[in-house]
Amino acid sequence: MTQSHKHFKKGDLIMRQGDNGDCAYIIETGRVEILIRTPNNDDHCVGTRGAGTIIGEMALVDKAPRTATIRAIEDCSLLEITTQDFSARLDTADPILRMIIQVILMRYRDTLKHSTIMRGPISSSAEAAELSYTQNSDAVESIKIANAFKDALDNGNISLHYQPMISLDDKKIVGFEALMRWEDPEKGAISPGVFIPIIEDSGIIIEASKWALKESLQALKRIEGQTGYENNLFMSVNFSSKDFAADGFVDTVYETISTTDTDPKNLHLEITERLLMGQPESAKQTLEMCHKAGMAISIDDFGTGYSSLSYLHYFPIDTLKIDQSFVRGMLDDDNMMQLVKSIIALSKNLKLNIIAEGIEEKAQAQKLHELGCNTGQGYYFAKPMGEADVIDFIQNANDFDF
Ligand code: C2E
Ligand code: CA
Ligand code: CA
């Protein structure tokens, strides 16, 4: 039985993602870093390991390509355990020990088969190996989702749905919110609640938002053209702090408005309080440029941030969107009702528009209208829909009943 000690100098490559693996290592001394490739082909560090731990052990479970690159960040001494060595040890091990290890390995493969939303069924040992020793790490999972999203964006598997917003005064559609949808051919729909925070973290949201802005404004033109609502409807597009921090954000927005021939007042930028608080000076500058050009600025999920209200004066804001949690609770919980009333009063004092999100019942729509809220959005009126369904919906909709 061979057993060799390998020595690596600080900076040396120990294994490379994608190469075939036929051994694991026990770290005797030193420290290594684990790197996973991102969609931009950068290597992203997802953690480090030190003496006493094992690396590359998936090779002992299923011989398959390495799923990460590992590099020495200190001089290292590693004990190499080849797959043959491992099998030989198992064969000569105490029978009970052998059985326990074999069962654990089998169950480990099984766990991999059934784990988490993005993975789907495991069809090959290569795929099994891809979920290697770092498989439980959120960072690795996030990078996989970000990579898969980038592919989906390139392959046309990302689309937009549009949720109508309704004037509570005259019961007509006044605009839409554009919401991203990801339909994976094998895994089905993946929720924005899952992928948006991940693509925000990875920065891919910048490309996705550019695409969404252009696509939604082009769709708005087509919807207006087909329904006779010429230049009367707005499109509200969600932006993240990464979008705002990106070079040339304002130029991209101007250019898209111009190439899609959109009246700036029909573009609403939806941002959160968190974005404003995170980068107040630069956000103010960006918003002022957009506002001066005629676009409207909406604060999404209003009331869920923990920021002070003084920022409402500091930034050029046009609209507050009352978060759906308040709307959901307002008829049963007096505290929620008081909050909704305060937000509406505040918006009146500051001469801001107000949009209530998440209206699911007629009684909520009626109450909000009575309290002076002028616009509503929610399943009661319409769910987010694809472009063709939106056109159909407008052409066949009577006035809303509430
Ligand atoms: P959001 O911006 O607050 O969007 C509203 C969410 O509430 C949407 O969920 C919408 O489908 C859902 N909704 C609308 N009416 C109702 C209702 O009556 N009841 C209930 N229970 N839900 C309702 P969705 O599409 O799953 O999006 C979730 C979040 O993902 C969005 O929350 C937004 O933060 C983010 N997101 C979606 N698309 C984009 C995008 O293109 N860019 C960015 N930056 N974020 C996006
Ligand atoms: Ca939104
Ligand atoms: Ca919202």
XYZ file of C-alpha atoms and ligand atoms in Angstrom:
450
model
C 0.000 0.000 0.000
C 1.538 3.257 -1.112
C 1.247 6.342 0.902
C 3.021 9.479 -0.055
C 3.554 12.848 1.467
C 3.367 15.735 -0.981
C 4.891 19.120 -0.373
C 3.568 22.330 -1.850
C 5.048 25.816 -1.571
C 2.929 28.841 -0.813
C 1.091 29.781 -4.039
C 1.357 26.281 -5.624
C -1.667 24.788 -7.318
C -2.806 21.548 -5.629
C -5.768 20.731 -7.848
C -7.583 22.493 -10.623
C -11.337 22.677 -11.186
C -12.355 20.427 -14.099
C -9.290 18.138 -13.924
C -9.899 14.477 -13.182
C -9.443 13.565 -9.545
C -8.138 10.226 -8.297
C -6.976 11.077 -4.822
C -7.852 12.987 -1.691
C -5.399 14.699 0.636
C -5.174 15.052 4.370
C -3.582 18.378 5.272
C -0.726 17.656 7.689
C 0.659 21.177 7.908
C -0.111 24.499 6.245
C -3.260 26.053 4.859
C -5.039 26.042 1.486
C -7.702 28.127 -0.193
C -10.647 26.772 -2.178
C -11.614 28.631 -5.346
C -14.660 28.235 -7.578
C -14.950 29.714 -11.044
C -17.576 32.438 -11.471
C -19.511 33.260 -14.664
C -16.897 35.937 -15.391
C -14.206 33.255 -15.285
C -12.700 34.709 -12.149
C -11.739 32.352 -9.359
C -13.785 33.178 -6.289
C -12.456 32.063 -2.895
C -15.135 30.180 -0.955
C -13.075 29.243 2.061
C -9.803 27.984 3.465
C -8.811 24.711 5.132
C -6.012 23.951 7.580
C -4.182 21.025 9.180
C -6.241 17.986 10.101
C -8.858 18.365 7.369
C -9.339 16.429 4.176
C -9.626 17.959 0.705
C -10.709 16.497 -2.627
C -12.454 13.579 -0.920
C -15.202 13.333 -3.555
C -12.604 11.501 -5.658
C -12.907 8.650 -3.134
C -16.667 8.559 -3.533
C -16.971 8.962 -7.301
C -13.940 9.423 -9.557
C -14.849 12.559 -11.434
C -13.584 16.020 -12.336
C -12.568 18.314 -9.500
C -15.217 20.845 -8.656
C -12.874 23.453 -7.232
C -9.360 24.711 -7.553
C -7.210 24.398 -4.436
C -4.075 26.435 -3.888
C -1.567 26.489 -1.029
C -1.648 29.772 0.861
C 1.146 28.577 3.156
C 3.823 25.939 2.601
C 1.916 22.665 2.963
C 2.561 19.026 3.618
C -0.239 16.767 2.413
C -0.808 13.043 2.842
C -2.092 11.651 -0.445
C -4.810 9.006 -0.338
C -5.436 7.459 -3.730
C -8.672 5.699 -4.616
C -6.793 2.359 -4.797
C -5.298 2.970 -1.396
C -8.719 3.813 -0.036
C -10.347 0.662 -1.497
C -7.506 -1.498 -0.252
C -7.887 -0.072 3.233
C -11.621 -0.669 3.133
C -11.143 -4.273 2.029
C -8.856 -5.031 4.932
C -10.795 -3.018 7.495
C -12.740 -4.487 10.342
C -16.006 -5.748 8.718
C -18.227 -3.554 10.890
C -16.141 -0.486 10.152
C -16.248 -1.351 6.443
C -20.011 -1.685 6.491
C -20.459 1.623 8.308
C -18.242 3.463 5.836
C -19.930 1.904 2.818
C -23.360 2.825 4.153
C -22.246 6.381 4.880
C -20.876 6.729 1.331
C -24.078 5.360 -0.162
C -26.175 7.733 1.902
C -23.901 10.603 0.991
C -24.561 9.936 -2.696
C -28.248 9.736 -1.902
C -28.206 13.054 -0.062
C -26.524 14.640 -3.052
C -29.244 13.250 -5.278
C -31.972 14.887 -3.281
C -30.393 18.087 -2.184
C -31.639 21.611 -2.876
C -33.642 23.374 -5.497
C -31.020 24.010 -8.129
C -29.563 20.574 -8.406
C -32.346 18.499 -9.844
C -31.803 14.756 -10.142
C -28.211 13.620 -10.373
C -27.684 11.768 -13.622
C -23.980 11.080 -13.678
C -21.121 10.530 -11.360
C -19.575 13.686 -12.816
C -22.536 15.630 -11.554
C -22.356 13.872 -8.214
C -18.736 14.795 -7.931
C -19.490 18.348 -8.836
C -21.268 18.594 -5.520
C -18.085 17.774 -3.708
C -16.750 18.439 -0.259
C -17.857 22.032 -0.363
C -21.404 21.120 -1.355
C -22.923 22.386 1.827
C -21.392 25.769 1.489
C -23.909 28.488 0.632
C -21.205 30.304 -1.300
C -20.702 27.388 -3.671
C -24.426 26.961 -4.158
C -24.782 30.659 -4.906
C -22.047 30.576 -7.513
C -23.742 27.639 -9.198
C -27.041 29.503 -9.293
C -25.322 32.634 -10.604
C -23.618 30.598 -13.362
C -26.867 28.903 -14.292
C -28.635 32.282 -14.367
C -26.031 33.738 -16.700
C -26.529 30.771 -19.071
C -30.285 31.228 -18.842
C -29.974 34.929 -19.685
C -27.764 34.093 -22.688
C -30.110 31.306 -23.821
C -33.368 33.214 -23.577
C -34.669 31.377 -20.512
C -35.183 34.619 -18.596
C -38.364 36.514 -19.346
C -40.434 39.301 -17.849
C -43.922 39.253 -16.480
C -45.890 42.435 -16.083
C -48.225 43.077 -13.176
C -50.849 45.750 -13.820
C -51.232 48.677 -11.427
C -54.739 50.014 -11.101
C -56.001 53.509 -10.383
C -58.286 53.136 -7.370
C -60.064 56.344 -8.423
C -61.163 55.427 -11.942
C -60.471 51.672 -11.819
C -58.323 51.683 -14.952
C -54.865 50.224 -15.592
C -52.237 52.949 -15.225
C -49.019 50.978 -15.563
C -47.093 47.781 -14.867
C -44.304 46.443 -12.729
C -41.792 44.349 -14.673
C -40.861 41.175 -12.759
C -38.207 38.726 -13.848
C -39.024 35.078 -14.464
C -36.604 32.157 -14.832
C -37.932 29.004 -16.440
C -35.357 26.237 -16.428
C -36.128 23.590 -19.089
C -35.507 20.787 -16.582
C -36.076 22.248 -13.152
C -39.082 24.434 -13.904
C -39.654 27.910 -12.531
C -37.062 29.293 -10.127
C -38.367 31.992 -7.814
C -37.000 35.555 -7.975
C -36.938 35.394 -4.182
C -34.159 32.808 -4.607
C -32.179 34.066 -7.585
C -32.418 37.861 -7.297
C -30.352 38.154 -4.076
C -27.755 35.787 -5.566
C -27.391 37.587 -8.875
C -27.245 40.843 -6.923
C -24.333 39.520 -4.880
C -22.505 38.202 -7.918
C -23.012 41.391 -9.928
C -24.760 39.620 -12.826
C -27.824 41.661 -11.966
C -26.234 44.609 -13.796
C -26.488 42.794 -17.126
C -29.907 41.396 -16.228
C -31.281 44.827 -15.296
C -30.033 46.372 -18.533
C -31.780 43.623 -20.433
C -34.966 43.988 -18.337
C -35.063 47.758 -18.824
C -34.832 47.503 -22.603
C -37.123 44.508 -22.913
C -39.836 46.030 -20.689
C -39.819 49.396 -22.474
C -40.052 47.676 -25.849
C -42.909 45.555 -24.507
C -44.638 48.677 -23.201
C -44.625 50.136 -26.720
C -46.079 46.922 -28.152
C -48.735 46.703 -25.429
C -49.752 50.327 -25.948
C -49.800 49.866 -29.708
C -52.104 46.860 -29.502
C -54.498 48.259 -26.921
C -54.826 51.902 -27.873
C -53.263 53.177 -24.661
C -50.761 55.324 -26.619
C -48.200 56.882 -24.291
C -50.501 56.559 -21.310
C -49.070 53.657 -19.359
C -45.914 53.515 -17.269
C -43.415 50.714 -16.710
C -41.932 50.312 -13.255
C -38.570 48.538 -13.285
C -36.746 47.226 -10.194
C -33.123 48.248 -9.667
C -30.621 47.090 -7.072
C -27.770 48.916 -5.402
C -25.329 47.064 -7.693
C -27.076 48.629 -10.713
C -26.760 52.079 -9.201
C -23.108 51.582 -8.392
C -22.266 50.367 -11.914
C -20.334 52.650 -14.229
C -22.544 54.407 -16.731
C -25.862 53.507 -15.118
C -27.490 56.840 -15.951
C -26.103 56.789 -19.505
C -27.538 53.316 -20.062
C -30.941 54.448 -18.820
C -30.907 57.585 -21.012
C -29.809 55.576 -24.011
C -32.488 52.919 -23.504
C -35.200 55.530 -23.133
C -34.013 57.112 -26.320
C -33.663 53.929 -28.411
C -37.056 52.645 -27.282
C -38.604 56.068 -27.842
C -40.051 56.126 -24.321
C -41.433 59.262 -22.722
C -39.266 59.501 -19.556
C -42.336 60.043 -17.365
C -43.427 56.508 -18.303
C -40.363 54.941 -16.727
C -40.551 54.444 -12.953
C -37.383 53.355 -11.176
C -38.217 51.072 -8.222
C -35.591 51.065 -5.535
C -35.510 50.164 -1.855
C -34.763 52.223 1.222
C -31.746 49.989 1.723
C -30.225 51.171 -1.547
C -30.649 54.806 -0.490
C -29.138 54.252 2.938
C -26.212 52.214 1.617
C -24.873 54.862 -0.748
C -26.754 58.106 0.011
C -24.545 60.627 -1.830
C -24.126 58.737 -5.078
C -27.769 57.562 -5.043
C -28.891 61.163 -4.628
C -26.822 62.252 -7.630
C -28.074 59.397 -9.804
C -31.685 59.930 -8.795
C -31.491 63.659 -9.375
C -30.254 63.121 -12.921
C -33.033 60.618 -13.636
C -35.638 62.799 -11.952
C -34.575 65.906 -13.849
C -34.860 63.929 -17.075
C -38.491 63.264 -16.154
C -38.456 59.724 -14.764
C -40.362 58.861 -11.597
C -38.701 57.376 -8.526
C -40.616 54.811 -6.410
C -39.631 53.479 -3.024
C -40.397 49.758 -2.975
C -41.487 47.825 0.145
C -41.919 51.122 1.981
C -42.117 50.738 5.734
C -39.943 47.635 5.976
C -36.641 49.545 6.076
C -35.288 50.730 9.380
C -34.179 54.083 8.117
C -35.186 57.487 9.348
C -37.902 59.311 7.463
C -35.757 62.384 6.956
C -34.361 60.766 3.815
C -37.684 61.387 2.103
C -36.690 65.057 1.876
C -33.128 64.366 0.873
C -33.881 62.301 -2.267
C -36.126 63.255 -5.197
C -38.891 60.703 -4.563
C -42.263 60.580 -6.348
C -43.993 57.463 -5.051
C -44.121 55.252 -1.973
C -45.153 51.636 -2.450
C -46.745 50.363 0.769
C -45.290 46.939 1.446
C -47.613 43.992 0.955
C -47.180 42.794 4.537
C -49.066 45.876 5.778
C -51.826 45.447 3.221
C -52.171 41.770 4.136
C -52.540 42.522 7.822
C -54.461 45.791 7.805
C -58.020 44.469 8.115
C -57.256 42.098 10.996
C -54.588 43.922 12.912
C -55.217 47.421 14.162
C -51.496 48.208 14.412
C -51.098 47.417 10.722
C -54.108 49.579 9.929
C -52.576 52.478 11.857
C -49.332 52.023 9.961
C -51.112 52.074 6.608
C -52.986 55.222 7.659
C -49.731 56.893 8.743
C -47.989 56.061 5.466
C -50.890 57.443 3.460
C -50.978 60.624 5.619
C -47.222 61.008 5.244
C -47.421 60.685 1.473
C -50.145 63.332 1.362
C -48.076 65.744 3.467
C -45.059 65.251 1.240
C -47.172 65.330 -1.940
C -46.072 61.831 -2.970
C -48.084 59.249 -4.881
C -48.894 56.085 -3.076
C -49.224 52.550 -4.430
C -50.488 49.704 -2.258
C -48.920 46.339 -3.091
C -50.297 42.856 -2.488
C -54.022 43.638 -2.622
C -55.699 40.236 -2.629
C -59.237 41.094 -1.537
C -61.940 43.488 -2.572
C -62.286 44.728 1.026
C -58.605 45.771 1.068
C -59.018 47.691 -2.197
C -62.118 49.440 -0.858
C -60.522 50.358 2.454
C -57.323 51.640 0.831
C -59.326 53.789 -1.565
C -61.369 55.154 1.322
C -58.128 56.057 3.127
C -56.930 58.044 0.110
C -54.558 55.603 -1.580
C -54.716 56.286 -5.325
C -53.120 53.198 -6.892
C -53.233 49.451 -6.181
C -51.421 46.327 -7.304
C -52.122 42.731 -6.348
C -53.617 39.376 -7.190
C -57.119 40.763 -6.647
C -56.704 42.804 -9.829
C -54.194 40.699 -11.753
C -51.186 38.463 -11.275
C -47.958 39.216 -13.135
C -48.458 37.970 -16.731
C -46.516 37.497 -19.947
C -46.880 40.141 -22.643
C -49.497 38.286 -24.722
C -51.652 37.692 -21.639
C -51.365 41.356 -20.659
C -52.669 42.432 -24.071
C -55.467 39.886 -23.847
C -56.261 41.018 -20.315
C -56.511 44.686 -21.286
C -58.611 43.942 -24.349
C -61.057 41.792 -22.416
C -61.091 43.477 -19.004
C -64.092 45.351 -17.792
C -63.627 47.892 -15.045
C -62.512 46.336 -11.808
C -65.136 45.718 -9.185
C -64.531 47.068 -5.690
P -41.230 43.133 -5.288
O -40.459 44.125 -6.089
O -41.799 43.611 -4.000
O -42.365 42.575 -6.259
C -43.660 42.259 -5.853
C -43.785 40.788 -5.591
O -45.061 40.532 -5.007
C -43.749 39.949 -6.863
O -43.147 38.727 -6.511
C -45.227 39.744 -7.162
O -45.482 38.593 -7.953
C -45.772 39.577 -5.778
N -47.195 39.926 -5.669
C -47.883 40.816 -6.401
N -49.178 40.880 -5.998
C -49.295 40.023 -4.957
C -50.394 39.635 -4.091
O -51.517 40.105 -4.198
N -50.111 38.735 -3.120
C -48.876 38.184 -2.967
N -48.711 37.298 -1.993
N -47.812 38.516 -3.759
C -48.029 39.433 -4.735
P -42.023 38.072 -7.395
O -42.295 38.306 -8.845
O -41.854 36.684 -6.892
O -40.736 38.906 -7.053
C -40.172 38.866 -5.786
C -39.116 39.927 -5.623
O -38.011 39.672 -6.486
C -39.602 41.310 -6.026
O -40.325 41.859 -4.970
C -38.275 42.004 -6.260
O -37.695 42.386 -5.048
C -37.454 40.917 -6.867
N -37.508 41.037 -8.338
C -38.333 40.479 -9.247
N -38.006 40.856 -10.500
C -36.947 41.711 -10.376
C -36.144 42.452 -11.312
O -36.343 42.432 -12.547
N -35.116 43.197 -10.799
C -34.883 43.251 -9.454
N -33.875 44.033 -9.012
N -35.628 42.599 -8.554
C -36.643 41.831 -9.014
Ca -40.790 46.040 -6.785
Ca -42.518 45.427 -3.250
